[in-house]
Short mmCIF file of C-alpha atoms and ligand atoms in Angstrom, two decimals:
data_model
loop_
_atom_site.label_atom_id
_atom_site.label_comp_id
_atom_site.label_asym_id
_atom_site.label_seq_id
_atom_site.Cartn_x
_atom_site.Cartn_y
_atom_site.Cartn_z
CA MET A 55 129.13 75.54 86.65
CA HIS A 56 128.95 78.85 85.92
CA TYR A 57 126.45 81.60 86.25
CA GLU A 58 125.75 84.27 84.10
CA GLY A 59 123.82 88.03 85.31
CA SER A 60 120.32 88.25 84.51
CA ARG A 61 120.83 92.50 83.39
CA GLY A 62 123.43 90.80 80.89
CA GLY A 63 127.54 89.92 80.22
CA CYS A 64 129.51 89.07 83.44
CA VAL A 65 129.90 85.34 83.15
CA CYS A 66 131.45 83.62 86.71
CA SER A 67 131.99 80.90 88.94
CA PHE A 68 130.32 79.60 91.76
CA GLU A 69 132.63 81.25 94.15
CA GLU A 70 132.41 85.10 92.25
CA ALA A 71 128.19 84.62 92.66
CA LEU A 72 128.49 83.36 96.35
CA PHE A 73 131.01 86.29 97.24
CA SER A 74 129.45 89.33 94.36
CA GLY A 75 125.83 87.99 95.86
CA LEU A 76 124.93 91.18 93.35
CA ALA A 77 126.16 91.14 89.96
CA PRO A 78 128.09 94.36 88.90
CA ASP A 79 125.26 95.85 86.83
CA GLY A 80 122.32 95.14 89.48
CA GLY A 81 121.46 91.60 87.65
CA LEU A 82 121.22 88.66 89.83
CA TYR A 83 123.45 85.74 89.38
CA VAL A 84 121.30 81.94 87.46
CA PRO A 85 123.82 79.06 86.65
CA VAL A 86 123.53 78.76 82.53
CA VAL A 87 122.22 75.49 82.13
CA TRP A 88 120.03 74.09 84.99
CA PRO A 89 121.61 70.84 86.54
CA SER A 90 118.46 67.68 85.62
CA LEU A 91 117.41 64.74 87.97
CA THR A 92 115.72 61.71 86.05
CA PRO A 93 112.52 60.60 86.96
CA SER A 94 114.23 57.60 88.78
CA ALA A 95 116.43 59.89 90.70
CA ILE A 96 113.73 61.21 92.24
CA SER A 97 111.62 58.93 93.08
CA GLY A 98 114.78 57.02 95.17
CA TYR A 99 114.91 60.02 97.47
CA ALA A 100 112.03 58.60 99.16
CA GLY A 101 113.06 57.61 102.32
CA SER A 102 116.13 59.18 101.99
CA PRO A 103 117.78 61.46 104.70
CA TYR A 104 117.57 65.03 104.13
CA ALA A 105 121.57 65.89 104.13
CA PHE A 106 121.72 63.22 101.36
CA VAL A 107 118.94 64.59 98.94
CA ALA A 108 120.58 68.14 100.12
CA HIS A 109 123.97 66.73 99.00
CA ASP A 110 123.15 65.13 95.06
CA VAL A 111 121.04 68.01 94.64
CA ILE A 112 123.50 71.07 95.48
CA PHE A 113 126.86 69.28 94.17
CA PRO A 114 126.12 69.93 90.53
CA PHE A 115 125.72 73.43 91.31
CA LEU A 116 129.11 73.77 92.91
CA GLY A 117 131.35 73.41 89.60
CA SER A 118 135.11 72.20 90.99
CA CYS A 119 135.39 74.66 94.36
CA ILE A 120 134.94 71.68 96.98
CA SER A 121 135.64 68.06 96.93
CA LYS A 122 132.42 65.56 97.08
CA ASN A 123 133.52 64.37 100.18
CA GLU A 124 133.80 67.55 101.99
CA PHE A 125 130.28 68.70 100.91
CA ARG A 126 129.20 65.71 102.42
CA VAL A 127 130.68 66.83 105.48
CA MET A 128 129.75 70.29 105.32
CA VAL A 129 126.24 69.17 104.72
CA GLU A 130 125.84 66.82 107.56
CA LYS A 131 126.84 69.71 109.75
CA ALA A 132 124.65 72.38 108.21
CA TYR A 133 121.47 70.01 109.14
CA SER A 134 122.85 68.59 112.67
CA GLY A 135 121.74 71.64 115.07
CA PHE A 136 118.01 71.07 113.90
CA THR A 137 115.58 70.17 116.43
CA HIS A 138 113.54 67.27 113.97
CA PRO A 139 114.88 64.16 112.76
CA ALA A 140 113.36 64.53 109.23
CA VAL A 141 114.44 67.92 109.27
CA VAL A 142 112.10 68.91 107.05
CA PRO A 143 108.75 67.05 108.50
CA LEU A 144 105.41 66.81 106.48
CA VAL A 145 102.27 66.62 108.42
CA GLN A 146 98.94 65.49 106.07
CA THR A 147 96.03 68.59 106.79
CA GLY A 148 93.35 66.51 104.59
CA ALA A 149 92.75 63.58 102.00
CA ASN A 150 95.73 65.23 99.49
CA ASP A 151 97.00 68.52 101.88
CA PHE A 152 99.97 68.38 103.42
CA ILE A 153 102.12 71.48 105.38
CA LEU A 154 105.98 71.03 105.20
CA GLU A 155 107.65 72.79 108.51
CA LEU A 156 110.73 74.13 107.84
CA PHE A 157 111.31 76.13 110.85
CA HIS A 158 113.51 73.03 113.36
CA GLY A 159 116.15 75.22 112.88
CA PRO A 160 118.51 77.30 115.27
CA THR A 161 115.88 80.57 114.20
CA MET A 162 113.00 78.64 113.34
CA ALA A 163 112.53 80.11 110.50
CA PHE A 164 113.09 78.27 107.14
CA LYS A 165 115.59 80.95 106.14
CA ASP A 166 118.04 78.45 108.69
CA ILE A 167 117.96 75.98 105.58
CA ALA A 168 120.37 77.75 103.59
CA MET A 169 121.58 80.16 105.91
CA GLN A 170 122.90 77.27 108.29
CA LEU A 171 124.83 75.93 104.62
CA ILE A 172 126.09 79.48 103.41
CA SER A 173 128.44 80.02 105.74
CA GLY A 174 130.12 77.15 105.30
CA LEU A 175 130.66 77.50 101.98
CA MET A 176 131.80 80.79 102.89
CA ASP A 177 134.00 79.70 105.70
CA HIS A 178 135.41 77.23 103.04
CA MET A 179 135.93 79.36 100.22
CA PRO A 180 138.80 82.23 101.61
CA CYS A 181 137.60 84.98 98.78
CA ASP A 182 141.10 87.05 97.74
CA SER A 183 143.55 85.74 99.71
CA GLY A 184 142.01 85.53 102.87
CA ARG A 185 140.98 88.95 102.47
CA HIS A 186 138.69 90.13 105.79
CA LYS A 187 135.38 89.88 104.24
CA THR A 188 132.10 92.28 104.86
CA LEU A 189 128.74 91.14 104.84
CA LEU A 190 125.97 92.79 104.43
CA CYS A 191 122.06 91.62 104.94
CA ALA A 192 118.74 93.39 104.89
CA THR A 193 116.17 92.11 106.91
CA SER A 194 112.86 92.12 107.29
CA GLY A 195 113.00 90.02 110.55
CA ASP A 196 114.13 86.33 109.74
CA THR A 197 117.07 86.37 107.54
CA GLY A 198 118.59 88.22 110.13
CA ALA A 199 118.41 86.06 112.67
CA ALA A 200 119.31 83.02 110.33
CA ALA A 201 122.43 84.96 109.73
CA VAL A 202 123.21 85.93 113.52
CA GLU A 203 123.23 82.18 114.34
CA ALA A 204 125.26 80.97 111.11
CA PHE A 205 127.51 83.19 111.36
CA ARG A 206 128.52 83.80 114.42
CA ASP A 207 131.23 81.72 115.32
CA CYS A 208 133.19 82.91 111.78
CA GLN A 209 135.32 85.85 113.49
CA ASN A 210 137.23 86.73 109.61
CA MET A 211 134.10 88.73 108.46
CA ASP A 212 132.14 91.92 109.76
CA LEU A 213 127.95 91.23 109.04
CA PHE A 214 126.30 94.29 108.92
CA ILE A 215 122.67 93.17 109.30
CA LEU A 216 120.06 96.44 108.84
CA HIS A 217 115.99 95.68 109.68
CA PRO A 218 113.14 98.09 109.76
CA LYS A 219 112.73 99.45 113.32
CA GLY A 220 109.92 99.12 114.65
CA ARG A 221 108.48 96.62 111.87
CA VAL A 222 110.10 92.66 113.34
CA SER A 223 108.66 91.15 116.56
CA GLU A 224 110.09 91.27 119.56
CA ILE A 225 111.44 88.25 119.32
CA GLN A 226 112.66 88.65 115.71
CA ARG A 227 114.37 92.07 117.60
CA ARG A 228 115.84 89.60 120.19
CA GLN A 229 117.64 86.70 117.70
CA MET A 230 119.52 89.66 116.17
CA THR A 231 120.28 91.84 118.89
CA THR A 232 121.31 89.96 121.90
CA VAL A 233 124.14 88.36 120.22
CA LYS A 234 126.97 89.20 122.13
CA GLU A 235 130.10 88.57 118.93
CA GLY A 236 131.63 91.88 118.22
CA HIS A 237 131.77 91.07 113.92
CA ILE A 238 127.70 91.13 114.36
CA HIS A 239 127.08 94.51 113.82
CA ASN A 240 122.92 95.37 113.76
CA ILE A 241 121.33 99.01 112.29
CA ALA A 242 117.57 99.57 113.01
CA LEU A 243 116.54 101.65 110.35
CA GLU A 244 114.44 104.34 110.37
CA GLY A 245 112.20 103.03 107.61
CA SER A 246 110.77 100.30 105.68
CA PHE A 247 112.39 96.47 104.66
CA ASP A 248 112.51 98.16 100.94
CA ASP A 249 114.63 100.90 102.46
CA CYS A 250 116.95 98.29 104.29
CA GLN A 251 117.13 96.26 100.86
CA ARG A 252 117.45 99.72 98.19
CA ILE A 253 120.24 100.37 100.80
CA VAL A 254 122.52 97.43 100.43
CA LYS A 255 121.80 97.21 97.23
CA THR A 256 123.32 100.74 96.51
CA LEU A 257 126.44 99.91 98.73
CA PHE A 258 126.83 97.03 96.75
CA SER A 259 127.03 99.32 93.54
CA ASP A 260 129.27 101.59 94.75
CA CYS A 261 132.60 99.80 92.88
CA VAL A 262 134.77 102.02 95.82
CA MET A 263 133.47 100.91 99.21
CA ARG A 264 132.38 97.14 97.41
CA GLU A 265 136.28 96.93 96.94
CA ARG A 266 137.69 98.27 100.33
CA PHE A 267 135.47 95.82 102.19
CA CYS A 268 134.87 93.10 100.05
CA PHE A 269 131.15 93.17 100.48
CA SER A 270 129.25 90.28 100.10
CA GLY A 271 125.20 89.92 100.06
CA ILE A 272 123.53 86.55 102.08
CA ASN A 273 120.10 88.04 101.30
CA SER A 274 118.39 85.54 98.71
CA ILE A 275 119.66 88.07 95.89
CA ASN A 276 122.91 85.77 97.01
CA TRP A 277 122.13 82.38 94.52
CA ALA A 278 123.31 80.28 97.49
CA ARG A 279 120.34 81.18 99.17
CA ILE A 280 118.22 80.05 96.56
CA VAL A 281 119.61 76.65 95.37
CA ALA A 282 119.83 75.41 99.11
CA GLN A 283 115.90 75.89 99.10
CA VAL A 284 115.34 73.54 96.17
CA VAL A 285 116.08 70.27 98.05
CA TYR A 286 113.21 70.67 100.00
CA TYR A 287 110.95 70.60 97.17
CA ILE A 288 112.31 67.94 95.74
CA SER A 289 112.21 66.00 98.87
CA ALA A 290 108.86 66.66 100.14
CA ALA A 291 107.94 65.38 96.42
CA ALA A 292 109.96 62.23 96.35
CA SER A 293 108.51 61.32 99.91
CA LEU A 294 104.98 61.93 98.77
CA GLY A 295 105.14 60.05 95.50
CA ALA A 296 106.41 62.61 92.99
CA PRO A 297 107.62 61.46 90.07
CA HIS A 298 104.18 59.24 90.01
CA ARG A 299 102.28 61.66 91.71
CA LYS A 300 100.92 65.09 90.71
CA ILE A 301 102.50 67.74 93.28
CA ALA A 302 101.82 71.59 93.65
CA PHE A 303 102.66 73.85 96.38
CA SER A 304 101.43 76.76 98.60
CA VAL A 305 103.93 79.48 99.43
CA PRO A 306 104.43 82.28 101.61
CA THR A 307 105.75 84.51 99.41
CA GLY A 308 107.50 88.15 99.80
CA ASN A 309 111.12 88.37 98.11
CA PHE A 310 110.03 85.69 95.80
CA GLY A 311 113.35 83.49 96.95
CA ASP A 312 111.68 80.69 98.66
CA ILE A 313 109.09 80.26 95.47
CA TYR A 314 111.46 80.54 92.83
CA ALA A 315 113.34 77.86 94.36
CA GLY A 316 110.46 75.87 93.45
CA TYR A 317 110.63 76.65 90.25
CA VAL A 318 114.33 75.95 89.97
CA ALA A 319 113.25 72.35 90.95
CA HIS A 320 110.50 72.32 88.20
CA CYS A 321 112.99 73.42 85.94
CA MET A 322 115.37 70.49 86.39
CA GLY A 323 113.08 68.08 86.60
CA LEU A 324 110.72 67.82 89.65
CA ASN A 325 107.47 68.11 87.49
CA ILE A 326 105.08 70.42 89.37
CA GLU A 327 101.70 70.85 88.72
CA ARG A 328 101.40 74.45 89.97
CA LEU A 329 103.33 76.95 92.36
CA ILE A 330 100.80 79.24 94.15
CA ILE A 331 101.72 83.00 95.77
CA GLY A 332 100.85 83.56 98.74
CA THR A 333 101.26 86.97 99.30
CA ASN A 334 99.73 89.60 102.62
CA VAL A 335 98.38 92.79 101.67
CA ASN A 336 101.84 93.72 100.55
CA ASP A 337 99.93 92.20 97.50
CA LEU A 338 102.18 93.22 94.61
CA LEU A 339 102.49 89.72 92.71
CA THR A 340 99.25 89.08 92.96
CA ARG A 341 98.48 92.20 90.98
CA VAL A 342 101.17 91.27 88.50
CA LEU A 343 99.64 88.54 87.92
CA ARG A 344 96.08 89.70 87.34
CA THR A 345 96.69 92.78 85.50
CA GLY A 346 100.21 91.83 84.36
CA VAL A 347 101.88 95.09 85.98
CA TYR A 348 104.20 95.30 88.42
CA GLU A 349 104.04 98.30 90.18
CA VAL A 350 105.66 98.95 93.55
CA GLN A 351 103.21 100.79 96.11
CA ASP A 352 103.67 101.83 99.43
CA VAL A 353 104.57 98.91 102.26
CA ILE A 354 101.77 98.26 105.30
CA ALA A 355 102.61 96.45 108.33
CA THR A 356 101.07 93.44 109.17
CA GLN A 357 101.11 90.33 111.53
CA SER A 358 103.13 88.81 108.93
CA PRO A 359 106.35 91.26 108.74
CA SER A 360 108.46 89.02 106.68
CA MET A 361 106.62 89.53 103.93
CA ASP A 362 105.82 93.35 104.00
CA ILE A 363 107.75 93.75 100.78
CA GLN A 364 106.85 95.04 98.29
CA LEU A 365 110.06 94.88 95.59
CA SER A 366 109.83 90.98 95.20
CA SER A 367 114.02 91.13 93.89
CA ASN A 368 113.87 87.30 92.73
CA PHE A 369 111.02 87.58 90.28
CA GLU A 370 113.43 88.85 88.12
CA ARG A 371 115.53 85.87 87.76
CA LEU A 372 111.87 84.16 87.18
CA LEU A 373 111.44 86.90 84.04
CA PHE A 374 114.55 86.18 82.75
CA ASP A 375 113.86 82.37 82.46
CA LEU A 376 110.65 83.37 81.31
CA THR A 377 111.87 85.69 78.06
CA GLY A 378 114.05 82.45 77.04
CA ARG A 379 117.31 84.36 79.34
CA ASP A 380 116.78 88.00 77.57
CA SER A 381 118.96 89.69 79.02
CA SER A 382 117.84 92.95 77.63
CA CYS A 383 114.98 92.86 78.14
CA ILE A 384 115.04 92.27 81.71
CA ALA A 385 117.33 95.59 81.80
CA VAL A 386 114.97 97.93 80.03
CA MET A 387 112.44 96.00 82.57
CA MET A 388 114.23 96.72 85.21
CA GLU A 389 115.59 100.81 84.33
CA SER A 390 111.42 101.66 83.80
CA LEU A 391 111.50 100.33 87.36
CA LYS A 392 114.04 102.38 88.38
CA LEU A 393 112.56 105.29 86.72
CA TYR A 394 109.08 105.28 87.45
CA GLY A 395 108.44 102.77 90.49
CA ARG A 396 106.83 100.14 87.51
CA PHE A 397 107.21 97.98 84.26
CA VAL A 398 104.69 96.30 81.83
CA LEU A 399 104.79 92.65 81.36
CA ASP A 400 103.85 91.43 77.44
CA GLU A 401 101.04 89.20 76.76
CA ALA A 402 103.57 86.12 75.98
CA LEU A 403 105.41 86.48 79.23
CA CYS A 404 101.77 86.55 81.54
CA ALA A 405 100.80 83.76 79.40
CA SER A 406 103.63 81.95 80.14
CA LEU A 407 104.26 83.49 83.85
CA HIS A 408 99.57 81.67 84.17
CA HIS A 409 101.44 78.06 83.26
CA LEU A 410 102.56 77.73 86.53
CA PHE A 411 101.69 80.41 88.88
CA CYS A 412 98.98 81.35 90.50
CA SER A 413 98.39 84.38 92.98
CA TYR A 414 96.22 84.83 95.80
CA SER A 415 96.62 87.95 98.45
CA CYS A 416 95.28 87.15 101.78
CA ASN A 417 94.29 90.25 104.50
CA GLU A 418 94.13 90.28 108.05
CA GLU A 419 91.18 88.77 108.91
CA GLU A 420 91.59 86.30 106.69
CA THR A 421 94.89 85.45 108.27
CA VAL A 422 93.59 85.45 111.62
CA TRP A 423 90.22 83.36 110.24
CA THR A 424 92.78 80.43 108.58
CA MET A 425 95.05 80.23 111.79
CA LYS A 426 91.51 79.55 113.94
CA ASP A 427 90.29 77.86 111.08
CA VAL A 428 93.38 75.08 110.82
CA PHE A 429 93.50 74.76 114.76
CA ARG A 430 89.53 73.77 114.78
CA ARG A 431 89.97 71.43 112.49
CA THR A 432 93.17 69.60 112.78
CA GLY A 433 94.33 70.91 116.28
CA LEU A 434 97.62 72.38 114.52
CA VAL A 435 98.86 75.59 115.30
CA ILE A 436 100.67 77.62 112.42
CA ASP A 437 101.86 81.07 112.48
CA PRO A 438 100.66 84.14 110.51
CA HIS A 439 102.89 83.59 107.05
CA THR A 440 101.82 79.80 107.30
CA ALA A 441 98.12 81.04 107.45
CA VAL A 442 99.07 83.04 104.15
CA GLY A 443 99.87 80.32 102.48
CA VAL A 444 97.31 78.11 103.64
CA LYS A 445 94.85 80.39 102.38
CA ALA A 446 96.04 80.44 99.24
CA ALA A 447 95.98 76.91 98.92
CA ARG A 448 92.64 76.67 99.80
CA SER A 449 91.31 79.09 97.06
CA ALA A 450 93.82 77.51 94.36
CA ARG A 451 91.71 74.28 95.18
CA SER A 452 88.29 76.26 95.42
CA GLU A 453 89.06 77.61 91.84
CA GLY A 454 90.11 75.05 90.60
CA ALA A 455 93.67 75.74 89.86
CA VAL A 456 95.28 72.17 91.01
CA ASP A 457 93.49 69.19 90.39
CA VAL A 458 91.39 67.27 93.02
CA ASP A 459 93.75 64.18 93.05
CA THR A 460 97.12 66.38 93.16
CA VAL A 461 98.64 66.57 96.69
CA LEU A 462 99.20 70.04 97.54
CA VAL A 463 101.75 70.97 99.90
CA THR A 464 102.14 74.44 102.27
CA LEU A 465 105.26 75.57 103.06
CA ALA A 466 105.42 76.33 106.62
CA THR A 467 107.92 78.94 106.86
CA ALA A 468 108.06 79.58 110.59
CA HIS A 469 107.60 78.33 114.14
CA PRO A 470 104.43 79.79 115.68
CA SER A 471 106.03 80.94 118.55
CA LYS A 472 107.80 83.41 116.90
CA PHE A 473 104.46 85.80 116.64
CA PRO A 474 102.83 84.25 119.77
CA LYS A 475 100.22 87.42 119.63
CA SER A 476 98.69 86.70 116.25
CA VAL A 477 98.40 83.03 117.18
CA ARG A 478 97.13 83.45 120.60
CA ALA A 479 94.60 85.52 119.49
CA ALA A 480 93.60 83.91 116.55
CA THR A 481 93.51 80.44 118.54
CA GLY A 482 93.51 81.05 122.03
CA ILE A 483 97.11 79.08 122.41
CA PHE A 484 100.20 81.02 123.85
CA PRO A 485 103.15 78.74 121.62
CA ASP A 486 105.90 77.96 123.90
CA LEU A 487 109.51 78.95 122.79
CA PRO A 488 111.76 75.79 122.22
CA GLU A 489 113.92 75.19 124.98
CA ARG A 490 116.96 76.19 122.86
CA VAL A 491 115.86 80.13 123.00
CA SER A 492 113.70 80.29 126.27
CA ASP A 493 116.61 82.93 127.68
CA LEU A 494 116.04 85.62 124.81
CA TYR A 495 114.06 87.93 127.12
CA ALA A 496 116.57 87.75 129.64
CA GLU A 497 119.59 88.95 127.27
CA GLU A 498 120.73 92.71 126.54
CA GLU A 499 120.27 93.78 123.44
CA ARG A 500 122.45 95.28 120.80
CA TYR A 501 121.83 97.86 118.00
CA GLU A 502 122.18 101.64 116.56
CA VAL A 503 119.15 103.40 115.15
CA LEU A 504 120.06 104.99 111.74
CA PRO A 505 117.76 107.50 109.45
CA ASN A 506 117.23 105.98 106.49
CA ASP A 507 120.05 107.66 104.32
CA VAL A 508 122.81 105.63 102.47
CA ARG A 509 125.47 107.93 103.75
CA THR A 510 125.27 107.48 107.78
CA VAL A 511 124.49 103.87 106.90
CA SER A 512 127.79 103.67 105.37
CA CYS A 513 129.81 106.25 107.42
CA PHE A 514 128.09 103.58 110.29
CA ILE A 515 130.23 101.21 108.29
CA GLU A 516 132.97 102.74 108.15
CA THR A 517 133.66 103.33 111.47
CA GLN A 518 132.46 99.89 112.79
CA SER A 519 134.00 97.89 110.61
CA ARG A 520 136.90 95.37 112.34
CA ARG A 521 138.41 94.95 109.17
CA ILE A 522 141.94 95.43 109.03
CA ARG A 523 143.11 98.72 107.00
CA TYR A 524 145.47 99.07 104.40
C1 PLP B 826 111.29 85.34 104.68
C2 PLP B 826 110.18 84.77 104.48
C3 PLP B 826 108.82 84.82 103.92
C4 PLP B 826 108.90 85.51 102.56
O1 PLP B 826 110.10 84.48 101.83
P1 PLP B 826 110.90 84.73 100.43
O2 PLP B 826 111.81 83.95 99.62
O3 PLP B 826 111.40 86.35 101.16
O4 PLP B 826 109.63 85.11 99.50
C5 PLP B 826 107.85 83.56 104.17
N1 PLP B 826 107.51 83.55 105.86
C6 PLP B 826 108.36 83.86 106.31
C7 PLP B 826 108.76 83.05 107.89
C8 PLP B 826 109.93 84.03 106.31
O5 PLP B 826 110.66 84.41 107.22
#
């Protein structure tokens, strides 16, 4: 399998896409063709173990970099640490409504699903004859925690995690900062998540730094993150009767990685009726669908901090596909975004977007109200991010964007105990931390506060990196 950059040029292998994260011109990698799944393959996944489906779905994307058997062992290992035997269980909340719980991994958010696998892949493929690697990670809270868990045993690399200071929940912060391993370095940046992401992207595009430190990125701009997330769309759909039953997904969205994985599943042959984007008041995507204008505004802090994002990087991958893979058109849009903070989608592009997607935003009161209402009706305690997804699912149903007899699955992206204050305020229930993480509050924290400035961050990396100098 080969990969191409969304802004043109650069065709590469899976390994190269895995380790470089971002194409040299700032574009994002996508496979040159979509592997396809037949209807009988999809229906055959019903009742299969998650690891089996994961192996089958992901393997065609990998090329020749790993054997089938080695990959089988890797996938088994990645999902062995999940506390639910189904890995991603479905919970029924209405006649045709389901919640897909993606939070049974080690850090209790859906980021574990991809991160547990990507650490195995990176460990398996020593890039550049085993040079010491430096991983960069910008996080709005959950990615960093998942990365710490996934990479804590990988001593042959340094991992630098940038989170926006004071804008992640206490549990999210402690999951990152109480780690003892010396190869993991936490930076609390005086800025927003978008600032963290911008700094990471800037460091990447600095060829000298990139070469010297052998940088890799593990944000969802990394293709390997996306591909691991395609699996649960397919496994959930199969167990609910696809392809014979119509299916739609509602996805609480920030960087557009998770829902884009749903789009990939659709392209591979899973016939999805609709993909519903749920945003909090940082509603860039809802505005794009309504107006056709992609325009970045200031980030507002909410009780669903993992979606406090105004620049949804993976949207570029979708646009690339919807323009018929017109990389020069994408390059022009991204240049406009860089220069003016906005670009405009033409009519044809808007139409193809509306063909599959719809988008709804959810303000803070609606988030609280939805958590409360779901608890009252079903007894289920959901976290604020999931509530944004549920609200969007309900709006889509009531506006007729989804047929009444279509199965509608909302992705539950975090365990409620990660956001105990909001959950208690809404439901009166204080969700206890699962036992495996209950000692978080006793551990000492370790992190460096840095100003929102690329140079300071790059100096910090310089001094802290344990890379063997040569
Ligand atoms: C990361 C995250 C999201 C948003 O996912 P994207 O892939 O960035 O759209 C939603 N909910 C939770 C809990 C998350 O951690």
